[in-house]
Short mmCIF file of C-alpha atoms in Angstrom, two decimals:
data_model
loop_
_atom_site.label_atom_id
_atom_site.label_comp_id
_atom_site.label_asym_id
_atom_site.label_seq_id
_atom_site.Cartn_x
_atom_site.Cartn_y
_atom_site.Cartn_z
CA UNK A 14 -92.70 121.75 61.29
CA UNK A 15 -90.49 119.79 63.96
CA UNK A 16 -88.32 116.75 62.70
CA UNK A 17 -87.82 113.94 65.17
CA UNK A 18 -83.94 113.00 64.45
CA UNK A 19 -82.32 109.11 66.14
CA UNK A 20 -78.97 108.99 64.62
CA UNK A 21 -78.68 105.78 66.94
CA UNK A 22 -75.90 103.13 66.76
CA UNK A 23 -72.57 103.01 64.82
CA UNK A 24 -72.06 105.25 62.05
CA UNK A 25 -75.72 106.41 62.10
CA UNK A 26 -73.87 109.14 64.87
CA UNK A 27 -71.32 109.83 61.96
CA UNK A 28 -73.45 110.83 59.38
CA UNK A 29 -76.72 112.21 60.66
CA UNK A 30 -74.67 115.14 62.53
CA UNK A 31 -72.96 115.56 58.86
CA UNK A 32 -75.88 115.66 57.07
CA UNK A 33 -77.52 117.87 59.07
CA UNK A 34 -76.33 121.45 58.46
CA UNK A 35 -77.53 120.60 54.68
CA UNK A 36 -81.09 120.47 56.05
CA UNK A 37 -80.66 123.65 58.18
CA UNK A 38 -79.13 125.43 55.29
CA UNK A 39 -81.57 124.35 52.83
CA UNK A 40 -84.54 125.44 55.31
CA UNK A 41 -83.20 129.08 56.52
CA UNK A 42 -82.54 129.74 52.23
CA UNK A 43 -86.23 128.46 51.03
CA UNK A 44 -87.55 129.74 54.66
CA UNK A 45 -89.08 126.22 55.17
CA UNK A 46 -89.29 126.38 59.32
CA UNK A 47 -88.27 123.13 59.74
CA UNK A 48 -86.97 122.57 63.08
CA UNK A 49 -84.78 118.99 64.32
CA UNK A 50 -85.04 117.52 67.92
CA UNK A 51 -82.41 115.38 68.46
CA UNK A 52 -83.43 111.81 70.36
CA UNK A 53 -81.23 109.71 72.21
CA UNK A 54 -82.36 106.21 71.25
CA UNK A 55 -80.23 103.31 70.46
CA UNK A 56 -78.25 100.49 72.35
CA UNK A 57 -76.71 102.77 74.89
CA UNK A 58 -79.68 103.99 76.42
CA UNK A 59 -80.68 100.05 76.10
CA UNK A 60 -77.55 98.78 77.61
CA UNK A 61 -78.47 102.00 80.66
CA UNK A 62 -81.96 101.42 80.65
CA UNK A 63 -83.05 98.71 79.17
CA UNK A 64 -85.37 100.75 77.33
CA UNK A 65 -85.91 100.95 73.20
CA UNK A 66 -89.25 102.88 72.54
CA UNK A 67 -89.82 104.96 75.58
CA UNK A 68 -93.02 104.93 76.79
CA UNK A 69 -95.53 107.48 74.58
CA UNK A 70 -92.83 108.06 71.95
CA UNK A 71 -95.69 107.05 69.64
CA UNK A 72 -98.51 109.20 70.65
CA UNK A 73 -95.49 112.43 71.18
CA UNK A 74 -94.15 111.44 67.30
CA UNK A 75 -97.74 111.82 65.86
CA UNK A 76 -98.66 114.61 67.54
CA UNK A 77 -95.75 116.88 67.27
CA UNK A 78 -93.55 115.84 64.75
CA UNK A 79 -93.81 115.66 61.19
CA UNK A 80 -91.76 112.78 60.48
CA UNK A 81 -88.33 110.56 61.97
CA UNK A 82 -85.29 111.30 60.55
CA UNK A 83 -83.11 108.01 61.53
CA UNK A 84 -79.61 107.36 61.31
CA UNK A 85 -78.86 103.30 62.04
CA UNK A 86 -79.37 100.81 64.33
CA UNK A 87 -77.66 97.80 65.50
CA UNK A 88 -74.59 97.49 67.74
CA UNK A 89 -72.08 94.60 68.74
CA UNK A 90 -73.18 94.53 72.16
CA UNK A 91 -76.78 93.61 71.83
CA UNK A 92 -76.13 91.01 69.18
CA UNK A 93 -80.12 89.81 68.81
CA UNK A 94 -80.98 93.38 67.85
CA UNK A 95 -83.30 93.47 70.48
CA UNK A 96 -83.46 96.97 71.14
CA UNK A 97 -82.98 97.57 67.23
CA UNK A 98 -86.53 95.83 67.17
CA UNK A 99 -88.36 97.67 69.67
CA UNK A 100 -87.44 100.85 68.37
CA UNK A 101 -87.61 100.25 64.61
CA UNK A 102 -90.43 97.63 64.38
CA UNK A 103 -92.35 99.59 67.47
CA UNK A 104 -91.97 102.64 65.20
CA UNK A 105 -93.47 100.81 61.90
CA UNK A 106 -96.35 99.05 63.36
CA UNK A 107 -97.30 102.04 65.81
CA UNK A 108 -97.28 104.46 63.12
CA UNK A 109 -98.65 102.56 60.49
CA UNK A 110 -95.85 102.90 58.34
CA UNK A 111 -96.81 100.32 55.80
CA UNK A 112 -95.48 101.76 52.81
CA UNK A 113 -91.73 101.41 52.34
CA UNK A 114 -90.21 102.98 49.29
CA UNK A 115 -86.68 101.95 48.20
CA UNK A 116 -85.69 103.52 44.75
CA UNK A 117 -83.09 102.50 43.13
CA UNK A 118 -81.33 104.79 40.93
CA UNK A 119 -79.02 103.40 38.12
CA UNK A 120 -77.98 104.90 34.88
CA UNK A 121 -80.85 103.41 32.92
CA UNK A 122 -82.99 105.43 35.48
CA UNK A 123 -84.95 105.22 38.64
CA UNK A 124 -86.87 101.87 39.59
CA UNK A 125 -89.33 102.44 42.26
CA UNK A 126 -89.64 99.83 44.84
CA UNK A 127 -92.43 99.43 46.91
CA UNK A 128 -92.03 97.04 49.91
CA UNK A 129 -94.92 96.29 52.46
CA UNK A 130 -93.48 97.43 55.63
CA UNK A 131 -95.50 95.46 58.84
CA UNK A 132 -97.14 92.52 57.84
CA UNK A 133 -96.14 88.89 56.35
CA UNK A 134 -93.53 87.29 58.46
CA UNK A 135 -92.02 89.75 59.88
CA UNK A 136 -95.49 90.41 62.52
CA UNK A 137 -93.56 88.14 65.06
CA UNK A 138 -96.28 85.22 65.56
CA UNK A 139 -94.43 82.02 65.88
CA UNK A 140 -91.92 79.99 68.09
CA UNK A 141 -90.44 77.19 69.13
CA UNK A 142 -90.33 73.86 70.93
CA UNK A 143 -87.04 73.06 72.73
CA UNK A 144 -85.28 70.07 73.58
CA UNK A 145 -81.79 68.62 74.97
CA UNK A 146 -80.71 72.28 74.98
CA UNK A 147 -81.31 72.51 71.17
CA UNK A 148 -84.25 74.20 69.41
CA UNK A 149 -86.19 70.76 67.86
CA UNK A 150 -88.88 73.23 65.82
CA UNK A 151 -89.25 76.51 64.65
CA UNK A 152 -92.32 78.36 63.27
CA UNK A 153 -92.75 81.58 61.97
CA UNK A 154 -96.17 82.33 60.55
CA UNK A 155 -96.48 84.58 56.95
CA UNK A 156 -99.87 86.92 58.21
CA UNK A 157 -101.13 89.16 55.77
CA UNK A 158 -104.82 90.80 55.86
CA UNK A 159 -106.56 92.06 52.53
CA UNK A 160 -107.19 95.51 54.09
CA UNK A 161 -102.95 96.21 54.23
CA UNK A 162 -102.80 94.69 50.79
CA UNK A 163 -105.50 96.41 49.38
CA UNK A 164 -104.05 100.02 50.74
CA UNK A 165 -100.51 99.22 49.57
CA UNK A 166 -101.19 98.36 46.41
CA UNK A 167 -103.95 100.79 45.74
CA UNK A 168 -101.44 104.02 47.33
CA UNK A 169 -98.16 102.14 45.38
CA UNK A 170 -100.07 102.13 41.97
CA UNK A 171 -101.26 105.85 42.54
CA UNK A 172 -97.21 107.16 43.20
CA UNK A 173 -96.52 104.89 39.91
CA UNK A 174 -99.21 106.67 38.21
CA UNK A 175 -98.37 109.92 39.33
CA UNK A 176 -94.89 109.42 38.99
CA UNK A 177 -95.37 109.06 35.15
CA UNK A 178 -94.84 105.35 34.94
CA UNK A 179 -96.03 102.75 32.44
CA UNK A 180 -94.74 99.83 33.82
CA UNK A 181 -95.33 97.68 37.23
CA UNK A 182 -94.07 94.33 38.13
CA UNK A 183 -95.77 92.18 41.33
CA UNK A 184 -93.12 89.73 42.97
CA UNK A 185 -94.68 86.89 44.43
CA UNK A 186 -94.35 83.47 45.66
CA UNK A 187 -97.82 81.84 44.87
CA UNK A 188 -96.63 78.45 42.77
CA UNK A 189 -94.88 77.58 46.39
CA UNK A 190 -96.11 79.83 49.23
CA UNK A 191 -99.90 80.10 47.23
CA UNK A 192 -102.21 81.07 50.50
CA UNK A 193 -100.70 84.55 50.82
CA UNK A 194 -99.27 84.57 47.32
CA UNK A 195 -102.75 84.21 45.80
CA UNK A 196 -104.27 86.85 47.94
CA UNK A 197 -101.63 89.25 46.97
CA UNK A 198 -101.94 88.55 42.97
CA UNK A 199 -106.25 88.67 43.23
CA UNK A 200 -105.37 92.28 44.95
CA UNK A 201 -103.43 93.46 42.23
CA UNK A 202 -105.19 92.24 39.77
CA UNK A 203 -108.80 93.87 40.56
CA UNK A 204 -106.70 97.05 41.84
CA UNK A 205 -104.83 97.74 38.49
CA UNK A 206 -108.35 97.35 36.69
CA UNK A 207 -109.00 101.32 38.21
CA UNK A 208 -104.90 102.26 36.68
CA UNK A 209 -105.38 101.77 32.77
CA UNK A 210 -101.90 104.46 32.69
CA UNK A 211 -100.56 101.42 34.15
CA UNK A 212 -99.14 97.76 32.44
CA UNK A 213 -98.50 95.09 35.15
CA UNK A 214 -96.94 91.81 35.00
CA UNK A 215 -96.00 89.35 37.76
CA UNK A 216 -92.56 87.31 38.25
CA UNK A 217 -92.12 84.92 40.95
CA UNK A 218 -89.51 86.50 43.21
CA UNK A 219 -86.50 83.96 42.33
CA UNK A 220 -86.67 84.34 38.57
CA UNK A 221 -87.62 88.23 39.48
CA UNK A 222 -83.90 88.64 41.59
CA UNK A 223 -82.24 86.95 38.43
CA UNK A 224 -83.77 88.93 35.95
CA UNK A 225 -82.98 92.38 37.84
CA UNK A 226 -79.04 91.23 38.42
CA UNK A 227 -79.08 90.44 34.44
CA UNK A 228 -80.81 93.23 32.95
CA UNK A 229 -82.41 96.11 35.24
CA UNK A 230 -83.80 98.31 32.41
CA UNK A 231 -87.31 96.84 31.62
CA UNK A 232 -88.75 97.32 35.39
CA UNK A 233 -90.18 100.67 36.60
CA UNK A 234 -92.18 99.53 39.59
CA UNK A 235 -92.13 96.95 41.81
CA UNK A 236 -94.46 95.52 44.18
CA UNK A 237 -93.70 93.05 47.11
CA UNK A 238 -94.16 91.87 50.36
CA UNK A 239 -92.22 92.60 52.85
CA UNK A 240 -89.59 89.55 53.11
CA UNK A 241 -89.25 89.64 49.11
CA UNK A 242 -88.63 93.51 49.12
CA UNK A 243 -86.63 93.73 51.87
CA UNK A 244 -84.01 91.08 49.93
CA UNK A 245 -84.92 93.28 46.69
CA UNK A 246 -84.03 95.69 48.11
CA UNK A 247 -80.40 94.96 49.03
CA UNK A 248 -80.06 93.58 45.36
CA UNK A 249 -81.46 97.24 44.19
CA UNK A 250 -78.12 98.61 46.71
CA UNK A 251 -75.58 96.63 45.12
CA UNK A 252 -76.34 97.09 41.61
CA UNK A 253 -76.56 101.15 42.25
CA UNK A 254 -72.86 100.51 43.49
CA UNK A 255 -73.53 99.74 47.29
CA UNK A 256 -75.69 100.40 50.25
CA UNK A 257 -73.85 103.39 51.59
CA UNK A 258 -75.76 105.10 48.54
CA UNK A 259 -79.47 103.83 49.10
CA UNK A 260 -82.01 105.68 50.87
CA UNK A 261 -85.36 104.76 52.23
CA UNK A 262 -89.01 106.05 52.72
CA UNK A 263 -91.33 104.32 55.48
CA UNK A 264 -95.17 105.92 55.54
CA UNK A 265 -98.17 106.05 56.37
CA UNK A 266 -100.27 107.34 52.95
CA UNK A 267 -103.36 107.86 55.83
CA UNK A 268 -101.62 110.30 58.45
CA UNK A 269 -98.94 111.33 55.83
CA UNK A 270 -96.04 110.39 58.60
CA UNK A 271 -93.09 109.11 57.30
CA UNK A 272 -89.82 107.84 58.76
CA UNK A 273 -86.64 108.12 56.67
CA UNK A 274 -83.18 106.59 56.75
CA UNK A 275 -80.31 105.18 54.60
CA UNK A 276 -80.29 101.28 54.45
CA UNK A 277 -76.93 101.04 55.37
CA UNK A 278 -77.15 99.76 58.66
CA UNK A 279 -74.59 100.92 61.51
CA UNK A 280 -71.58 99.51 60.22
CA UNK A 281 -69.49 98.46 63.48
CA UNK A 282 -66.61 97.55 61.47
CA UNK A 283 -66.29 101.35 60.11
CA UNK A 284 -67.69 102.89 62.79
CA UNK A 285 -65.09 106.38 64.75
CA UNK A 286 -62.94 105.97 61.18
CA UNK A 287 -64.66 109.04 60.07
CA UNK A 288 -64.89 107.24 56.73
CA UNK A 289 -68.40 106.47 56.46
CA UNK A 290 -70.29 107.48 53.24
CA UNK A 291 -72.90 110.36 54.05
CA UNK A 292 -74.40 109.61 50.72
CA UNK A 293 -77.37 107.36 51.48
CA UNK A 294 -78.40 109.45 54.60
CA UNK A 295 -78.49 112.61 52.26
CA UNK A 296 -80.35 111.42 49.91
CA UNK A 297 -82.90 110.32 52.56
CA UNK A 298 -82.72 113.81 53.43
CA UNK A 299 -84.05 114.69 50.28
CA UNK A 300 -86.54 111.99 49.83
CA UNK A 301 -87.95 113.53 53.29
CA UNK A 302 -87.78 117.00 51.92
CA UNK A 303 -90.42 115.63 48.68
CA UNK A 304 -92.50 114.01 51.30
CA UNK A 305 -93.02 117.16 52.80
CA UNK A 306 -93.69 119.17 49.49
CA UNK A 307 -90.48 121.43 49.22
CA UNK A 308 -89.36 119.34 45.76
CA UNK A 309 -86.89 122.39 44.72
CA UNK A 310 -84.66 122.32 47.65
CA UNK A 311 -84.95 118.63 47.58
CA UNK A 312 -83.61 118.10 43.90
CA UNK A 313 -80.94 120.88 44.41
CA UNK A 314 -79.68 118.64 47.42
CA UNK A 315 -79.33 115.59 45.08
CA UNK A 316 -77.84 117.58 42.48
CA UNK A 317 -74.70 118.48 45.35
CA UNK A 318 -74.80 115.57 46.54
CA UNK A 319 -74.26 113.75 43.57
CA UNK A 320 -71.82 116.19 42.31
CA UNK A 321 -69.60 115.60 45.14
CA UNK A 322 -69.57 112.01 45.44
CA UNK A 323 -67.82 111.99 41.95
CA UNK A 324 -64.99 114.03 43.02
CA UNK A 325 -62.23 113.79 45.56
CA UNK A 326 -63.80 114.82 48.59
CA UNK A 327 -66.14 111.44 48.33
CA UNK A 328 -65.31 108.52 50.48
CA UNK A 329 -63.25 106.28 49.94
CA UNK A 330 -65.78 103.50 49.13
CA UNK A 331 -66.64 105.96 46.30
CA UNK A 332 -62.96 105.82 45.41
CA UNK A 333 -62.37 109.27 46.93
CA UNK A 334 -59.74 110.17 49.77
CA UNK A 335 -62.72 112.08 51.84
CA UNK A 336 -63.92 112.03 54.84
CA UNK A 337 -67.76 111.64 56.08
CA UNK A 338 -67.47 115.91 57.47
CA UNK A 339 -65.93 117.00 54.61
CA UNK A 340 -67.76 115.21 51.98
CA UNK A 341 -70.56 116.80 53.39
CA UNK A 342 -68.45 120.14 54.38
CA UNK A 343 -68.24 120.29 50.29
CA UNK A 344 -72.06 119.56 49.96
CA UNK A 345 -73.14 122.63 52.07
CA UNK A 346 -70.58 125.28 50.29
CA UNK A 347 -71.87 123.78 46.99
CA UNK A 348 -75.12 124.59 48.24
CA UNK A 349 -74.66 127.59 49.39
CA UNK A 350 -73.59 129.00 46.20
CA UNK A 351 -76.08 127.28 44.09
CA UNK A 352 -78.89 128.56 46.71
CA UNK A 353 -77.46 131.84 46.41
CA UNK A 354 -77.59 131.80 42.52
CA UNK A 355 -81.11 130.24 42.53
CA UNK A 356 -82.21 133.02 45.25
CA UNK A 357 -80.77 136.14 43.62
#
């Protein structure tokens, strides 16, 4: 089972290489075969070749690989992300990866959030009329078909379900955005009729953002499109103390590809301090792990991880005096003796 790693831009070359050995440690102990090919794009093969998405990385990622294990894009130098969109976006809409799961963990427990990953306004139709050097109008058009709707919400309610949760929660915009709003509350409506394990309710996304800042513990699962959750889900990242801790699922329920990465972005301003917090792109390691149906090895790699970050080898966002390698040095030895007890 081969693993397409892009540790790209900034610190996404920091902590993919640290995070790393955990996978190879955890797949030689539970013999899970999983084998990493290292790819080189990002913005310096942009700024070289002016390529993002090589030609027939699609077709060669869905034939041989099993998913993308990515580390960050986005660098200084190519300040409209272009190259961050071709290779990102190209990898979302030619996969299919419509499903993107965000969880956020707090100490009242996880909330699952479920954020449609290729449609609404992020599909790119749009533009805009110039004038006197100035841009005079701007359109971007909100696109959403009932077929992606209808297979998000129907695979989203199924993890919920499966997951042992009660509760679900659509975010929506219909009182002011109602064309797309309304098709996405009809949708969810008819779909939860076939989850009775399930409660849902609906909040318009403004009160919704309030109501999670103020008091987190009465959601489980969320639904929302993909502008809403995307903002969600940086709220979700500072309440669990930051994004260098949150993780991130993209997939395709049909093909069962996935792509995973931490939602930290590349973080120029850190980036060659050897400071930056492993946390988020270990935890997508073990979110990748699930996917692919090795859950023991993946909970024993949250348990380290999170056993670290509380002590002094952490970073020192997590107010230790660590560094990214030895955080994650710490990780693998703590693995390696709790494999070793598990395994005897």
């Amino acid at each position: 089972m081969k693993i397409a790693v892009v540790p790209g831009d900034g610190i996404g070359k920091e902590v993919v290489p640290a995070v790393l050995p955990a996978l190879e440690h955890l797949s030689e102990a539970y013999r899970l075969g999983l084998e990493c090919e290292v790819f080189p794009w990002g913005a310096d093969q942009w700024l070289d070749t002016g390529v993002g998405l090589p030609a027939g990385a699609i077709d060669r990622l869905s034939g041989e690989y099993a998913a993308v294990f990515l580390g960050a894009l986005g660098d200084p130098r190519i300040p409209d992300m272009a190259h961050g969109r071709d290779i990102l976006l190209g990898m979302r809409k030619g996969l299919d990866l419509y499903v993107n799961h965000r969880p956020i963990n707090l100490p009242s427990g996880v909330i699952d959030l479920y954020r449609e990953n290729t449609q609404g306004l992020y599909v790119g139709i749009g533009g805009t009329v110039t004038g006197a050097g100035r841009v005079s109008v701007a359109i971007d058009e909100c696109v959403y078909t009932r077929e992606t709707v209808e297979k998000f919400v129907r695979f989203c309610l199924g993890q919920l379900r499966d997951k042992g949760r009660r509760k679900v929660t659509l975010v929506h915009k219909s009182n002011a955005v109602p064309n797309t709003g309304r098709l996405w509350q009809d949708v969810f409506r008819r779909e939860l009729q076939d989850f009775p394990e399930l409660v849902g309710s609906e909040e318009y996304v403004d009160s919704f953002c309030y109501n999670l800042v103020r008091d987190a513990t009465p959601y489980e699962g969320i639904l929302a499109s993909n502008l809403f959750g995307d903002i969600i889900s940086d709220i979700g990242a500072a309440l669990m103390g930051g994004l260098g801790l949150a993780s991130s699922a993209s997939i395709c329920p049909e093909t069962g590809f996935a792509l995973f990465e931490p939602v930290h972005g590349s973080a120029p301003d850190i980036a060659g301090k050897g400071i930056a917090n492993p946390y988020a792109a270990a935890m997508s390691l073990a979110m990748m792990l699930d996917h692919l149906g090795h859950g023991r090895p993946a909970e024993l790699l949250r348990s380290c991880v999170i056993e670290v970050s509380q002590g002094d080898a952490a970073t020192p966002d997590l107010g230790g005096k660590g560094t990214t390698d030895r955080f994650m040095d710490q990780v693998v030895a703590l693995l390696g003796r709790r494999t070793d007890d598990r395994t005897s």
